[in-house]
Short mmCIF file of C-alpha atoms and ligand atoms in Angstrom, two decimals:
data_model
loop_
_atom_site.label_atom_id
_atom_site.label_comp_id
_atom_site.label_asym_id
_atom_site.label_seq_id
_atom_site.Cartn_x
_atom_site.Cartn_y
_atom_site.Cartn_z
CA MET S 1 21.69 62.83 71.34
CA THR S 2 21.36 64.33 67.83
CA ASN S 3 23.43 61.51 66.33
CA LEU S 4 20.86 58.89 67.26
CA ALA S 5 18.48 57.50 64.64
CA PHE S 6 14.71 57.43 65.14
CA LEU S 7 13.89 54.26 67.11
CA GLU S 8 17.54 53.19 66.86
CA SER S 9 17.07 51.03 69.97
CA GLU S 10 14.93 48.64 67.89
CA LEU S 11 16.74 48.89 64.57
CA ASP S 12 18.78 45.72 65.07
CA GLU S 13 17.06 43.82 62.28
CA SER S 14 17.43 45.17 58.77
CA PRO S 15 14.13 45.02 56.83
CA GLY S 16 16.00 43.62 53.79
CA HIS S 17 14.88 46.51 51.57
CA SER S 18 15.47 50.25 51.48
CA PRO S 19 13.54 52.05 54.24
CA LEU S 20 10.00 53.23 53.49
CA PHE S 21 10.49 56.23 55.81
CA GLN S 22 13.35 58.72 55.93
CA VAL S 23 13.35 60.91 59.05
CA ILE S 24 14.84 64.38 58.45
CA PRO S 25 15.50 66.47 61.59
CA VAL S 26 15.11 70.22 60.97
CA PRO S 27 15.87 72.22 64.15
CA LEU S 28 14.62 75.55 62.74
CA GLU S 29 13.61 78.30 65.16
CA GLU S 30 13.52 81.74 63.58
CA THR S 31 10.08 83.32 63.72
CA VAL S 32 8.54 81.74 66.83
CA SER S 33 6.23 84.35 68.30
CA TYR S 34 5.42 83.24 71.88
CA GLY S 35 7.25 80.48 73.77
CA GLY S 36 10.56 79.31 72.27
CA GLY S 37 12.42 76.02 72.19
CA THR S 38 11.35 74.39 68.90
CA ALA S 39 15.00 74.10 67.79
CA ARG S 40 15.33 71.33 70.39
CA GLY S 41 12.21 69.51 69.06
CA PRO S 42 13.78 67.05 66.60
CA ALA S 43 16.45 65.83 69.04
CA ALA S 44 13.83 65.41 71.80
CA ILE S 45 11.55 63.39 69.49
CA ILE S 46 14.43 61.14 68.42
CA ALA S 47 15.55 60.69 72.05
CA ALA S 48 11.98 59.83 73.12
CA SER S 49 11.61 57.43 70.17
CA GLN S 50 14.15 55.13 71.85
CA GLN S 51 11.42 54.39 74.42
CA LEU S 52 8.78 53.41 71.86
CA GLU S 53 7.56 49.85 71.61
CA ARG S 54 7.72 48.24 68.17
CA TRP S 55 4.00 47.43 68.27
CA ASP S 56 1.94 50.60 67.65
CA GLY S 57 -1.30 48.98 68.81
CA VAL S 58 -2.15 47.60 65.37
CA SER S 59 1.09 46.72 63.57
CA GLU S 60 4.89 47.06 63.56
CA PRO S 61 5.62 50.10 61.36
CA LEU S 62 9.34 49.47 61.92
CA THR S 63 9.29 46.50 59.57
CA ALA S 64 8.76 48.94 56.66
CA GLY S 65 12.19 50.39 57.47
CA ILE S 66 13.06 53.74 59.03
CA GLY S 67 16.18 55.70 58.06
CA THR S 68 17.37 58.91 59.73
CA SER S 69 19.26 61.70 57.91
CA PRO S 70 21.74 64.02 59.62
CA ALA S 71 20.06 67.13 61.07
CA VAL S 72 19.70 69.94 58.50
CA ASP S 73 21.96 72.92 59.22
CA CYS S 74 19.55 75.73 60.19
CA SER S 75 22.08 78.57 60.39
CA GLY S 76 22.11 81.45 57.91
CA GLU S 77 19.23 83.13 56.13
CA ILE S 78 15.89 81.47 55.52
CA GLY S 79 16.32 81.02 51.74
CA THR S 80 19.53 79.07 52.28
CA ILE S 81 17.94 76.97 55.02
CA TYR S 82 15.00 76.15 52.72
CA SER S 83 17.39 74.98 49.97
CA ARG S 84 19.14 72.68 52.46
CA ILE S 85 15.83 71.18 53.65
CA GLU S 86 14.67 70.80 50.04
CA ALA S 87 17.91 68.98 49.14
CA ALA S 88 17.45 66.52 52.04
CA VAL S 89 13.80 65.91 51.04
CA ARG S 90 14.75 65.47 47.36
CA GLN S 91 17.36 62.89 48.32
CA ALA S 92 14.74 60.89 50.27
CA VAL S 93 12.30 61.07 47.36
CA GLU S 94 15.01 59.90 44.91
CA GLN S 95 15.62 56.93 47.19
CA LYS S 96 11.88 56.17 46.98
CA ALA S 97 11.44 56.86 50.70
CA ILE S 98 8.63 58.86 52.31
CA PRO S 99 10.22 61.96 53.89
CA VAL S 100 9.30 62.50 57.55
CA VAL S 101 10.38 66.01 58.53
CA LEU S 102 10.77 66.74 62.25
CA GLY S 103 10.55 70.45 63.19
CA GLY S 104 11.39 72.89 64.29
CA GLU S 105 8.82 75.59 63.76
CA HIS S 106 6.00 75.17 61.28
CA SER S 107 7.75 77.23 58.58
CA VAL S 108 9.81 74.10 57.74
CA SER S 109 6.81 72.48 56.01
CA LEU S 110 7.07 74.72 52.97
CA ALA S 111 10.28 72.97 51.87
CA PRO S 112 8.94 69.39 51.61
CA ILE S 113 5.70 70.68 50.09
CA ARG S 114 7.68 72.53 47.39
CA VAL S 115 9.67 69.40 46.53
CA LEU S 116 6.68 67.05 46.54
CA ALA S 117 4.51 69.45 44.52
CA LYS S 118 7.16 69.18 41.77
CA THR S 119 7.80 65.43 41.97
CA ALA S 120 4.25 64.17 42.62
CA PRO S 121 2.38 62.45 39.77
CA GLY S 122 -0.58 64.84 40.25
CA PRO S 123 -1.92 67.64 42.45
CA ILE S 124 -1.26 67.48 46.20
CA GLY S 125 -3.79 67.76 48.99
CA ILE S 126 -2.44 68.96 52.31
CA ILE S 127 -4.02 67.73 55.52
CA GLN S 128 -3.12 70.05 58.39
CA LEU S 129 -3.44 69.28 62.10
CA ASP S 130 -3.12 72.61 63.87
CA ALA S 131 -4.66 74.87 66.51
CA HIS S 132 -3.96 77.80 64.17
CA ALA S 133 -4.87 78.28 60.52
CA ASP S 134 -1.38 79.56 59.54
CA LEU S 135 -3.00 81.43 56.64
CA ARG S 136 -1.77 84.97 57.31
CA ASP S 137 -0.21 86.73 54.35
CA SER S 138 2.58 88.04 56.58
CA PHE S 139 3.26 87.97 60.31
CA GLU S 140 5.63 90.13 62.36
CA GLY S 141 7.17 91.36 59.12
CA SER S 142 7.85 87.94 57.58
CA PRO S 143 5.93 86.13 54.82
CA TYR S 144 7.80 82.96 55.89
CA SER S 145 6.61 83.03 59.51
CA HIS S 146 5.12 79.86 60.99
CA ALA S 147 1.82 81.81 60.98
CA CYS S 148 1.90 82.07 57.15
CA VAL S 149 3.12 78.64 56.12
CA MET S 150 -0.14 77.24 54.75
CA ARG S 151 -0.86 80.47 52.85
CA ARG S 152 2.58 80.19 51.19
CA ALA S 153 2.01 76.51 50.35
CA LEU S 154 -1.34 77.28 48.73
CA GLU S 155 -0.08 80.28 46.77
CA GLU S 156 3.30 78.88 45.70
CA CYS S 157 2.39 75.27 45.06
CA GLY S 158 -1.31 75.36 44.16
CA CYS S 159 -2.17 72.64 46.69
CA SER S 160 -5.58 71.86 48.15
CA LEU S 161 -5.98 72.05 51.92
CA MET S 162 -8.06 70.44 54.66
CA GLN S 163 -7.63 71.79 58.19
CA PHE S 164 -8.25 69.73 61.33
CA GLY S 165 -8.48 71.00 64.91
CA VAL S 166 -8.13 74.73 64.17
CA ARG S 167 -9.46 76.95 66.96
CA ALA S 168 -7.45 80.18 66.88
CA LEU S 169 -7.98 82.35 63.80
CA SER S 170 -7.50 85.97 62.85
CA ARG S 171 -10.29 87.80 60.99
CA GLU S 172 -8.06 87.83 57.89
CA GLU S 173 -7.75 84.04 58.06
CA VAL S 174 -11.49 83.53 58.52
CA ASP S 175 -12.14 85.63 55.39
CA TYR S 176 -9.37 83.96 53.37
CA ARG S 177 -10.59 80.51 54.30
CA ARG S 178 -14.13 81.42 53.24
CA GLU S 179 -12.98 83.03 49.99
CA LYS S 180 -10.81 80.01 49.03
CA ARG S 181 -13.40 77.50 50.29
CA ILE S 182 -10.83 75.69 52.40
CA ALA S 183 -12.18 72.50 53.93
CA HIS S 184 -11.99 72.34 57.72
CA LEU S 185 -13.09 70.47 60.83
CA ASP S 186 -12.39 72.98 63.60
CA GLY S 187 -11.83 72.22 67.28
CA ARG S 188 -15.33 73.35 68.19
CA ALA S 189 -17.01 71.18 65.54
CA LEU S 190 -14.90 68.20 66.61
CA HIS S 191 -16.10 68.24 70.21
CA GLY S 192 -17.96 64.95 70.71
CA LEU S 193 -17.83 64.11 67.00
CA LYS S 194 -17.29 60.49 65.94
CA LEU S 195 -15.08 60.18 62.89
CA ASP S 196 -15.24 56.44 62.25
CA ASN S 197 -17.07 57.04 58.97
CA PHE S 198 -15.26 60.21 57.92
CA SER S 199 -14.04 60.50 54.37
CA LEU S 200 -12.53 63.38 52.44
CA PRO S 201 -14.52 64.90 49.58
CA ALA S 202 -14.13 62.72 46.47
CA THR S 203 -12.62 65.69 44.62
CA PHE S 204 -9.77 66.04 47.15
CA PRO S 205 -6.42 65.04 45.56
CA LYS S 206 -5.22 61.43 45.79
CA ASN S 207 -1.67 62.50 46.70
CA ILE S 208 -1.49 63.64 50.30
CA TYR S 209 0.98 65.58 52.42
CA LEU S 210 0.30 65.54 56.16
CA THR S 211 1.50 68.48 58.21
CA LEU S 212 1.07 67.79 61.92
CA ASP S 213 1.57 70.74 64.24
CA VAL S 214 1.63 69.25 67.74
CA ASP S 215 -0.35 72.25 69.04
CA GLY S 216 -3.28 70.89 67.02
CA LEU S 217 -3.75 68.17 69.64
CA ASP S 218 -5.36 69.19 72.90
CA PRO S 219 -2.69 70.56 75.29
CA SER S 220 -3.58 67.73 77.69
CA VAL S 221 -1.92 65.41 75.15
CA ILE S 222 1.05 67.62 74.20
CA GLY S 223 1.56 70.74 76.29
CA ALA S 224 5.17 71.44 75.29
CA THR S 225 4.58 73.80 72.39
CA GLY S 226 5.05 77.54 71.89
CA THR S 227 1.41 78.55 71.42
CA PRO S 228 -0.91 76.04 73.14
CA VAL S 229 -4.69 76.53 72.75
CA PRO S 230 -7.37 74.67 74.77
CA GLY S 231 -10.12 72.64 73.14
CA GLY S 232 -8.23 70.50 70.65
CA PRO S 233 -8.94 66.97 69.44
CA GLY S 234 -7.75 64.06 71.57
CA TRP S 235 -5.29 61.30 70.71
CA TYR S 236 -7.63 58.69 69.23
CA GLN S 237 -9.88 61.23 67.52
CA THR S 238 -6.81 62.58 65.73
CA LEU S 239 -5.46 59.18 64.71
CA THR S 240 -8.90 58.06 63.53
CA PHE S 241 -9.20 61.21 61.43
CA ILE S 242 -5.79 60.66 59.81
CA GLU S 243 -6.50 56.99 59.17
CA ARG S 244 -9.87 57.75 57.58
CA ALA S 245 -8.57 60.74 55.61
CA VAL S 246 -5.73 58.86 53.93
CA ALA S 247 -7.65 55.63 53.26
CA GLY S 248 -7.43 54.89 49.54
CA ARG S 249 -5.02 57.79 49.06
CA ARG S 250 -1.23 57.94 48.88
CA VAL S 251 0.75 59.83 51.51
CA LEU S 252 3.88 61.30 49.88
CA GLY S 253 5.37 62.76 53.03
CA PHE S 254 4.60 64.18 56.44
CA ASP S 255 5.99 66.39 59.16
CA VAL S 256 5.59 66.76 62.91
CA VAL S 257 6.44 70.30 64.01
CA GLU S 258 6.38 72.81 66.88
CA LEU S 259 7.36 70.57 69.78
CA ALA S 260 9.14 72.88 72.24
CA PRO S 261 10.55 70.51 74.88
CA ARG S 262 10.47 71.74 78.47
CA ALA S 263 12.14 70.41 81.59
CA GLY S 264 10.07 67.85 83.47
CA ASP S 265 7.65 67.19 80.59
CA HIS S 266 9.06 64.12 78.87
CA GLY S 267 5.43 63.05 78.30
CA SER S 268 5.07 65.62 75.52
CA ASP S 269 8.29 64.45 73.83
CA PHE S 270 7.13 60.85 74.00
CA ALA S 271 3.65 61.71 72.66
CA ALA S 272 5.26 63.50 69.70
CA ALA S 273 7.49 60.45 69.01
CA GLN S 274 4.47 58.16 69.30
CA LEU S 275 2.56 60.43 66.88
CA VAL S 276 5.39 60.06 64.33
CA TYR S 277 5.43 56.28 64.78
CA SER S 278 1.64 55.82 64.77
CA VAL S 279 1.32 57.88 61.57
CA MET S 280 4.07 55.73 60.02
CA GLY S 281 1.88 52.75 60.93
CA ILE S 282 -1.20 54.26 59.27
CA ILE S 283 0.81 54.96 56.11
CA ALA S 284 2.57 51.58 56.04
CA ARG S 285 -0.72 49.70 56.43
CA ASN S 286 -2.24 51.73 53.60
CA PHE S 287 0.74 51.30 51.27
CA ASP S 288 1.52 48.66 48.69
CA ARG S 289 5.14 48.66 47.59
MN1 MN I 301 1.07 75.67 62.83
#
């Protein structure tokens, strides 16, 4: 299963150019705090991707080209794992492809953000879909926990951040978010909100990294995740937000993390694969080579 490529079932025709997207499976599961299983996320997404249709509802993202790297070895200590993920991301960037990292737990995002913060032509703005803020300074003894990943990205890489769908926050995170004036559209504010005319603040960076924690979506869309929280945005509200947020901006990379596949729930795996593919479509339609 792990040797398959993303959407390999449809990859019969070569696009005639190097792929726009490079999928990098990262089966990391080290600091998960509640339900486990994220190590099996990347393989489940790639397996489910074989069932995708080429047409994403608007376009055929596949025609931009999709490559798949071998899964990153996630054994050993976290520093070593991060260097391996960074090497895989750097290789994609050198090949002028947009890295698409499949987690694994949310901690994996720090690696592509580190690489892109160095190689980007300007500052990076992170757009985060998540039920949780992930802004703790440390969690269960680790500063590299999934619950701290956005805090690390902000402090290490000096990125800007916009959070979407957050609805579970510690007091520390509420204070930190206020102090750092972090932009956010929380789950509660999103209820019933139309986003067709949404745009990011003009001052938000032009270079974007999207980090998509599947628990950001309402659990009715994807329930197979370690720490589900009710009251999240729905499928189309999320896609509309992403489409509007990246309009006129350049997406340098993205990740889909925290799928924890469970027996009998192939719907969650498929929804995660469709999320990857639909976001590829948004990026490809917004991109001029
Ligand atoms: Mn998260």
